[in-house]
Short mmCIF file of C-alpha atoms in Angstrom, two decimals:
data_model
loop_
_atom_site.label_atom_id
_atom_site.label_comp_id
_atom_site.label_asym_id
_atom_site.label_seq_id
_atom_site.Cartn_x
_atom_site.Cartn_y
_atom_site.Cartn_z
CA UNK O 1 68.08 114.67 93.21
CA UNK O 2 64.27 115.75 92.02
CA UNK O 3 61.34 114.48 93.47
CA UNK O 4 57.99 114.52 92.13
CA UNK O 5 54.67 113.46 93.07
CA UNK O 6 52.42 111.79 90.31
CA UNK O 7 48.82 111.54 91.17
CA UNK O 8 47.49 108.37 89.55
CA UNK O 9 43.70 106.19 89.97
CA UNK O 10 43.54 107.35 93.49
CA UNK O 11 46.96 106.75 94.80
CA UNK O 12 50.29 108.51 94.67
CA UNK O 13 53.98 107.57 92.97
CA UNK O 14 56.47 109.00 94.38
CA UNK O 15 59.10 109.57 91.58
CA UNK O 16 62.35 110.41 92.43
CA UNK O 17 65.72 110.60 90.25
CA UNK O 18 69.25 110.95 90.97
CA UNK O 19 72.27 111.27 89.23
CA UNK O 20 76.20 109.94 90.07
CA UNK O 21 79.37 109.15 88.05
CA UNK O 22 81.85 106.96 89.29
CA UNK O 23 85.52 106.31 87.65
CA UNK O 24 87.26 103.28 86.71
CA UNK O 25 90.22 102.01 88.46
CA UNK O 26 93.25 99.81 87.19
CA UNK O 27 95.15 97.15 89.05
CA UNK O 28 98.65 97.01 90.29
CA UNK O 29 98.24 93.81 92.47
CA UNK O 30 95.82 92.39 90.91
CA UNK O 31 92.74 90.42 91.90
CA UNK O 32 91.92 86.75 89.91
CA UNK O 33 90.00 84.41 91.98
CA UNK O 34 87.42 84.99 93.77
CA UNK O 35 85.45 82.49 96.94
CA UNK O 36 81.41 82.80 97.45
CA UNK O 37 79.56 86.43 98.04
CA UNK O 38 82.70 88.08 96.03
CA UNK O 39 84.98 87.61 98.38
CA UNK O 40 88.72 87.95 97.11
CA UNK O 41 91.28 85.03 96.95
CA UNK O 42 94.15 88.01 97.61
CA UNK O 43 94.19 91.25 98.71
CA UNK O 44 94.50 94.06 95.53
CA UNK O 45 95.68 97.30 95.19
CA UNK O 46 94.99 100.38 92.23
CA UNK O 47 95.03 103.54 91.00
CA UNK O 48 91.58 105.10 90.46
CA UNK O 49 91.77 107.25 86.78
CA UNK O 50 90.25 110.72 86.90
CA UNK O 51 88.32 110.95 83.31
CA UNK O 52 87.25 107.37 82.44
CA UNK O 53 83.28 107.50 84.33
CA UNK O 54 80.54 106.02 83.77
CA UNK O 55 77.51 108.83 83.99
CA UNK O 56 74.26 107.08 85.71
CA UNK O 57 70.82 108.41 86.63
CA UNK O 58 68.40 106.40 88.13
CA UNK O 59 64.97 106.89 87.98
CA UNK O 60 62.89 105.37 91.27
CA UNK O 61 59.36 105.20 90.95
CA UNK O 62 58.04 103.95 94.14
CA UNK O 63 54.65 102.01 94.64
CA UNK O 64 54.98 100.35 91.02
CA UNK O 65 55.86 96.67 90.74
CA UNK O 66 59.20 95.68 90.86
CA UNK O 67 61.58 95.92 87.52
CA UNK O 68 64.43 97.37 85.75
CA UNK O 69 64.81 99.24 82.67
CA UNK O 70 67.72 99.70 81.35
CA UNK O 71 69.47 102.04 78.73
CA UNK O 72 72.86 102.49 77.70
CA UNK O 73 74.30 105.69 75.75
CA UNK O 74 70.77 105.95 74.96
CA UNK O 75 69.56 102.19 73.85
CA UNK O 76 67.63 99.65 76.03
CA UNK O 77 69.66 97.17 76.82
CA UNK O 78 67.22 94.05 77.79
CA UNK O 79 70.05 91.74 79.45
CA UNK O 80 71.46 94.03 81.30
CA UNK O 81 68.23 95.28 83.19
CA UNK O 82 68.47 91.46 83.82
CA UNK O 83 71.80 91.83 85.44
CA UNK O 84 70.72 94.19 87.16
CA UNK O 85 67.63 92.96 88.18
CA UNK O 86 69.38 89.90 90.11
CA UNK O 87 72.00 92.09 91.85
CA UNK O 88 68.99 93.81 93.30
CA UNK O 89 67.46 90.93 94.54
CA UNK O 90 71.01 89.90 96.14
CA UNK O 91 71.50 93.00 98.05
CA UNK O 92 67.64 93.83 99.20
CA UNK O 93 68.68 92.60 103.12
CA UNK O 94 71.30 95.21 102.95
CA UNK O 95 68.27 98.03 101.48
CA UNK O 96 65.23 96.65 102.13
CA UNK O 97 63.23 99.14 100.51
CA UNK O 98 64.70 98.55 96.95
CA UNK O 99 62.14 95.82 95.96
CA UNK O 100 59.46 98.47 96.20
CA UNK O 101 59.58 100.16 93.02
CA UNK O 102 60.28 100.25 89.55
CA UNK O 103 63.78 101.46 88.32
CA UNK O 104 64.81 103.72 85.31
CA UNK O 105 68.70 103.39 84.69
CA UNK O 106 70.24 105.27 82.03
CA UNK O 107 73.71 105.09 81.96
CA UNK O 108 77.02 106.01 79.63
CA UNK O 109 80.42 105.50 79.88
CA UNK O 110 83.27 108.73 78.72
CA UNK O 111 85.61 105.91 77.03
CA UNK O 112 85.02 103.10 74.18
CA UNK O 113 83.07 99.73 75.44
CA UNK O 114 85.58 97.09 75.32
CA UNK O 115 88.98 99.42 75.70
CA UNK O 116 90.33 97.48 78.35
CA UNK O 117 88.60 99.89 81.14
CA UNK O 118 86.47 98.36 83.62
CA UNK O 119 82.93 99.62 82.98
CA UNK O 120 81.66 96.58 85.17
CA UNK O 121 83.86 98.60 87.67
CA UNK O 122 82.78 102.42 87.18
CA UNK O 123 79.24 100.94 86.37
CA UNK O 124 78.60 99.50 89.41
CA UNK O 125 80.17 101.70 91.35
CA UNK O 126 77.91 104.74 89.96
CA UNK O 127 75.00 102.40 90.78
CA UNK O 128 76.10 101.42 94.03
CA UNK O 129 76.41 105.67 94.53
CA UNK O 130 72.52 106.32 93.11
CA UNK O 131 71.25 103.68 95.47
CA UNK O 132 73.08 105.27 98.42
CA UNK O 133 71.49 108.65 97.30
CA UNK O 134 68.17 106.98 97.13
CA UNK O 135 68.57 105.02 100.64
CA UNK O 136 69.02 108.66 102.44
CA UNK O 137 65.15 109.70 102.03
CA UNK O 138 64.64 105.83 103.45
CA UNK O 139 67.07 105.57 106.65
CA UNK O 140 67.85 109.42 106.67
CA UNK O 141 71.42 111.06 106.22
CA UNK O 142 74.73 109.18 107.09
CA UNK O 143 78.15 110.13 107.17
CA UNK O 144 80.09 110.99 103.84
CA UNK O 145 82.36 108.63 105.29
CA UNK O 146 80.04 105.74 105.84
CA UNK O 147 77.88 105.76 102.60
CA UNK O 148 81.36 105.45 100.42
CA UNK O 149 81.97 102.36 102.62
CA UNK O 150 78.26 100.78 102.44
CA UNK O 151 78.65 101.55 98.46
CA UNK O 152 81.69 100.29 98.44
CA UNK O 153 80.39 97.07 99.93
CA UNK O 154 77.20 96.92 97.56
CA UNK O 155 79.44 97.71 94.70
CA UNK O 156 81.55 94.99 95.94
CA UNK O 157 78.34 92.37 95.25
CA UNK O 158 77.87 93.73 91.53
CA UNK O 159 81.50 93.68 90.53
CA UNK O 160 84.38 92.90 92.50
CA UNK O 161 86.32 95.27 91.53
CA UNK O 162 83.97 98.05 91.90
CA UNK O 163 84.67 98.59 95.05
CA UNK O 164 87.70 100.20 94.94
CA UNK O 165 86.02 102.94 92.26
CA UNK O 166 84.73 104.59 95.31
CA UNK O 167 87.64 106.27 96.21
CA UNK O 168 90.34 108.04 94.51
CA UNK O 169 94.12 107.78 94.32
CA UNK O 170 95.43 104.11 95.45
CA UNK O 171 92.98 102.00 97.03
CA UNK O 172 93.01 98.40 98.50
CA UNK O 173 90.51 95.86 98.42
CA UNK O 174 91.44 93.02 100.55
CA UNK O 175 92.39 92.32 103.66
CA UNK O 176 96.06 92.59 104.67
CA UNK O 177 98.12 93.54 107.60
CA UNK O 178 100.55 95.85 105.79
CA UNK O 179 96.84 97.91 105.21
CA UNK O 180 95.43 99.35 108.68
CA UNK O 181 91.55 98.75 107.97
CA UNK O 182 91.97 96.74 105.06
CA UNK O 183 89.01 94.32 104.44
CA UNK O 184 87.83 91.86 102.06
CA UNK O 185 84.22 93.52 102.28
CA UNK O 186 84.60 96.83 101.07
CA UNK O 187 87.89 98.76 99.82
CA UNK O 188 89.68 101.62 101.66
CA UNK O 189 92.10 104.27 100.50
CA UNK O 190 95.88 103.43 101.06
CA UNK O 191 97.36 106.37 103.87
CA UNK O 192 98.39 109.71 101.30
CA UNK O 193 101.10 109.94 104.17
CA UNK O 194 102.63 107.06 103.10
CA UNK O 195 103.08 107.63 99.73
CA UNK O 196 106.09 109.40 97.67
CA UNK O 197 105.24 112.05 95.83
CA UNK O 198 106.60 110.76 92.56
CA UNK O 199 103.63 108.12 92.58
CA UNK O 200 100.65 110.51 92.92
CA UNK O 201 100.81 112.00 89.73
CA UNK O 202 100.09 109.45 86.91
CA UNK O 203 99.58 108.85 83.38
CA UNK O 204 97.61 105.36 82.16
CA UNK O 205 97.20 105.94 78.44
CA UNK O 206 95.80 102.74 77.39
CA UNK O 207 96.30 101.29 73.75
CA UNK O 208 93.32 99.38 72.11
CA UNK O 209 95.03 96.53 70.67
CA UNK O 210 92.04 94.84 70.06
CA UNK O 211 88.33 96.47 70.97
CA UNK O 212 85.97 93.87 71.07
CA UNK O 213 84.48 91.01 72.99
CA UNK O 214 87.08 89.11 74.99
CA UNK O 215 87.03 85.19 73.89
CA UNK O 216 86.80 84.25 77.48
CA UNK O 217 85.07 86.57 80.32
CA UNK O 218 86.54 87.94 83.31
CA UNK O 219 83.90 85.90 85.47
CA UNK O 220 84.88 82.78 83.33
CA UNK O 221 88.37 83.40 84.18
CA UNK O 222 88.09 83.84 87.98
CA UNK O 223 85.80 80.85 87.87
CA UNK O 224 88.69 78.51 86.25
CA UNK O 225 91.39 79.78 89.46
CA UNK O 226 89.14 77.25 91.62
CA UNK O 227 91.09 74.00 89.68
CA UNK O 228 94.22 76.09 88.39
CA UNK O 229 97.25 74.31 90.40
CA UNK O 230 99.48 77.46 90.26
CA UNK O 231 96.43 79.32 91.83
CA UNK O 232 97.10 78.88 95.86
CA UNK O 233 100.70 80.02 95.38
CA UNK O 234 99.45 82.89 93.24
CA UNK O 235 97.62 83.82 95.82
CA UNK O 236 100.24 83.85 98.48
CA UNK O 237 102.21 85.87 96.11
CA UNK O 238 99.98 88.53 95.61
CA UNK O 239 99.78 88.72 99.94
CA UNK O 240 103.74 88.89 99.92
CA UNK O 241 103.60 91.26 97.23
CA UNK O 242 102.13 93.84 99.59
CA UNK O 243 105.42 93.72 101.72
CA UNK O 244 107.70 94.95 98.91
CA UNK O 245 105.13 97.50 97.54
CA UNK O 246 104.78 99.34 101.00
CA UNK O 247 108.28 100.11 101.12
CA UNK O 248 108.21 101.15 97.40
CA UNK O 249 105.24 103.47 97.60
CA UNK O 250 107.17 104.90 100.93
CA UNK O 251 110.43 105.85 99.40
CA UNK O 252 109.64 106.20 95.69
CA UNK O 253 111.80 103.55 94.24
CA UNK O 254 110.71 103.66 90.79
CA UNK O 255 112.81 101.10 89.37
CA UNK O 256 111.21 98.65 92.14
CA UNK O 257 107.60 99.79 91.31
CA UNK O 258 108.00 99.20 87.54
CA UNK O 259 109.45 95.40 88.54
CA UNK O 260 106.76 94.55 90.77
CA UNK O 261 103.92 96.21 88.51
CA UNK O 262 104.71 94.44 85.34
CA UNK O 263 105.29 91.25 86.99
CA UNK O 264 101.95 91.07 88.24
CA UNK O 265 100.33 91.92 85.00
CA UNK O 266 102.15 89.14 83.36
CA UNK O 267 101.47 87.23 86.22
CA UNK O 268 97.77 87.82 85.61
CA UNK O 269 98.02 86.22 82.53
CA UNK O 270 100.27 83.58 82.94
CA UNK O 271 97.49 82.06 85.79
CA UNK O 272 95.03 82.30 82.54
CA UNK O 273 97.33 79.75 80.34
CA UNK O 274 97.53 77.93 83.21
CA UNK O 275 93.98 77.34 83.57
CA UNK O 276 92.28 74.02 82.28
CA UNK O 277 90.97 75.13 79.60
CA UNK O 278 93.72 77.50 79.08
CA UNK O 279 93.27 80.55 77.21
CA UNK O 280 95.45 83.69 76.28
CA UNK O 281 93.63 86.85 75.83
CA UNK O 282 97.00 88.91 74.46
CA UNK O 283 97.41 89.27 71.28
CA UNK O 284 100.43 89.87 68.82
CA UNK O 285 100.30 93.56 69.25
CA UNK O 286 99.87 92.80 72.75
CA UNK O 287 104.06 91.48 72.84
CA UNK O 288 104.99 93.94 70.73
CA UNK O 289 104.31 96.97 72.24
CA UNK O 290 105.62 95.21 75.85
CA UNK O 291 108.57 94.37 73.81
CA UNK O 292 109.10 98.06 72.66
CA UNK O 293 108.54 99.47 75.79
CA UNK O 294 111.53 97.17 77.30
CA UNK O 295 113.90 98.49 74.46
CA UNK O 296 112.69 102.02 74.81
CA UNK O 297 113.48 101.50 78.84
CA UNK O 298 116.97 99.72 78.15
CA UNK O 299 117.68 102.76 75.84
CA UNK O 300 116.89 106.06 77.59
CA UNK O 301 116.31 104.82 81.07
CA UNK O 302 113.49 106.58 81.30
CA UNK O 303 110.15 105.39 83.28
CA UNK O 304 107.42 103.61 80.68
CA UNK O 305 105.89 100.46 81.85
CA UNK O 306 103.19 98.71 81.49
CA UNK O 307 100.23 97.17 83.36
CA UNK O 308 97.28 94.89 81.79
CA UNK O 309 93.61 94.13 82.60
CA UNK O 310 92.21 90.71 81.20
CA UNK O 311 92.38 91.44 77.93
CA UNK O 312 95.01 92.13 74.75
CA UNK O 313 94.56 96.34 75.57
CA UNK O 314 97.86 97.66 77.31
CA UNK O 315 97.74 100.55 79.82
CA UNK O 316 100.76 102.81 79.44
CA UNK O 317 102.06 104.01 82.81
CA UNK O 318 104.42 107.41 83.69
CA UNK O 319 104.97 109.60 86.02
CA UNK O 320 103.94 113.04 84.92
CA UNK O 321 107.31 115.54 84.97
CA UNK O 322 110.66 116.22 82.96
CA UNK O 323 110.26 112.88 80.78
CA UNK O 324 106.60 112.94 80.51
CA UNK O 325 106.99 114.97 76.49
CA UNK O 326 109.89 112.44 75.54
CA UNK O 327 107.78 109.75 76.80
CA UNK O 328 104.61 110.43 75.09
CA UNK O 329 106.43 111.21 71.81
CA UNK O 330 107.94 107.62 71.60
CA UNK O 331 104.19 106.33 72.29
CA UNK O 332 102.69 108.43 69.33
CA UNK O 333 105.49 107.36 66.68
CA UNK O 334 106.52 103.81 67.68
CA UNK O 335 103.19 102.18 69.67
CA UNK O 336 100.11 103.44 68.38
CA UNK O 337 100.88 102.05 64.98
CA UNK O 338 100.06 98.67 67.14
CA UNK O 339 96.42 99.11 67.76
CA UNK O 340 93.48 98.86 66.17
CA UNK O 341 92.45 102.56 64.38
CA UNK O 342 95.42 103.85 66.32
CA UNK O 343 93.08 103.43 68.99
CA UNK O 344 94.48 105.21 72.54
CA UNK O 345 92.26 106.23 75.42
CA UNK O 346 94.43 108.45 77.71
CA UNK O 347 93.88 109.19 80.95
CA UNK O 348 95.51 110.24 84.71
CA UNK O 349 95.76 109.63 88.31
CA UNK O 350 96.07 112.48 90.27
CA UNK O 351 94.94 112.62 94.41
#
């Protein structure tokens, strides 16, 4: 953080600028549907990725009108100061100083726009982490522990799924009794004691099938689970689903994990052709590549599988260890021929 002190017509600014980054995060139970104040239809759970950040600094000048400037990998980006704008105005009773000032946001993410990778998620959640820095010289130091929660929960209000970017390894964002803390209001990191060894060690290399604009938004798409007819009973599954998967993360039953991941990503996008309008944001390469994977599993038994985000991209999940060359090999020769550019962004979860 630098602080500065401007003298201007009589009156001081007080200028001060800090810097965070904050990763994205990828789904295993997923989260589609959403109630009022981003609250979550079902409880989620994912693996936060170590290099895919978003790099923020924020720029606070204090005693200037209210107002947002935005700039992303270096150009102003008018609709998203906007954005950005609002979400302030939604979260001032939780910061009460953050009217007060003007507001300098430059901001860049490590991976491609439109990959598949949550930027809304890293994005916010590196915001969420400069206003935390900035509410310290306000209210005075907190906890480490409590200012990831309270930017958890303002991350929460920008993006739902920016919450669980706060943390790394698995996290859960919802509020379930197989969780011990677990709350729809902010995420919290699932118990390291509690989890096999063979699942904290990841790779997610994720294939752009298709980089671009989605034809239907993620906020569209939650917004159509509120008349899907499948949509209470997807919820319900996703609560069960936490059953199975504590036992799974427990032991380290693989096979089990692979199941229960994949069928939630196809889940995910079975609710969207369900919707009214219904929509499918896969594409051909999209069932291709899932379809080679489930040959390449049949064949050599070993542990590729897939998850997806809403969108045609395909994240590429393995364990790191004595398959992780054979593995990787088969992705470079038979999958990458699939994507756009042979467009791959990889990446790893490690606690």
């Amino acid at each position: 953080m630098t602080t500065q002190f401007i003298g201007k017509e009589n009156f001081t600014i007080h200028t001060q600028t800090v810097s965070e980054s904050c990763p994205s995060n990828i789904a295993l139970i997923k989260y589609w549907g959403k109630y009022d104040n981003q609250i979550p239809a079902n409880p989620s759970i994912s693996y936060t990725l170590n290099h895919c950040k978003t790099n923020t600094t924020m720029e606070f000048l204090a005693d200037e009108p209210f107002s947002v400037q935005t700039f992303l990998a270096g150009n102003e980006e008018v609709k998203f100061a906007e954005k950005i704008e609002k979400y302030f105005k939604n979260i001032e009773q939780y910061l009460p100083w953050i009217l007060k000032g003007k507001y300098i946001i430059r901001t860049e993410n490590t991976f491609p726009h439109s990959s598949g990778i949550a930027s809304s998620a890293s994005g916010f959640g590196a915001i969420a982490k400069c206003l935390m820095a900035l509410d310290e010289t306000f209210t005075g130091k907190t906890s480490e522990e409590e200012s990831l929660r309270k930017a958890s929960f303002l991350a929460r209000l920008g993006s739902g799924s920016a919450c669980r970017s706060l943390y790394n390894g698995l996290i859960v964002w919802g509020e379930t009794e197989e969780v011990q803390g677990s709350s729809d209001l902010f995420a919290v990191p699932y118990p390291e004691t509690e989890i096999h060894e063979v699942f904290k060690s990841f790779n997610d290399w994720v294939l752009l099938i298709h980089e671009g604009q989605k034809s239907v938004s993620s906020t569209v798409g939650h917004g159509l689970m509120n008349t899907n007819p499948y949509a209470e009973r997807r919820f319900q599954e996703a609560r069960e689903n936490f059953v199975p998967m504590k036992e799974i993360l427990k032991s380290g039953d693989m096979e089990s994990f692979i199941k229960l991941v994949e069928h939630e990503a196809l889940t995910l996008h079975a609710m969207m052709m369900m919707s009214d309008p219904a929509f499918i944001l896969m594409k051909t390469g999209t069932l291709e590549v899932i379809n080679k994977i489930w040959d390449f599993r049949r064949e050599t038994g070993l542990p590729l599988f897939f998850t997806l985000d809403a969108g045609a991209n395909v994240h590429l999940l393995f364990p790191s260890g004595d398959s992780e060359e054979q593995i990787k090999t088969f992705i470079e020769a038979e999958l990458l021929q699939h994507t756009q550019k042979n467009g791959v962004v990889k990446d790893v979860m490690r606690f």
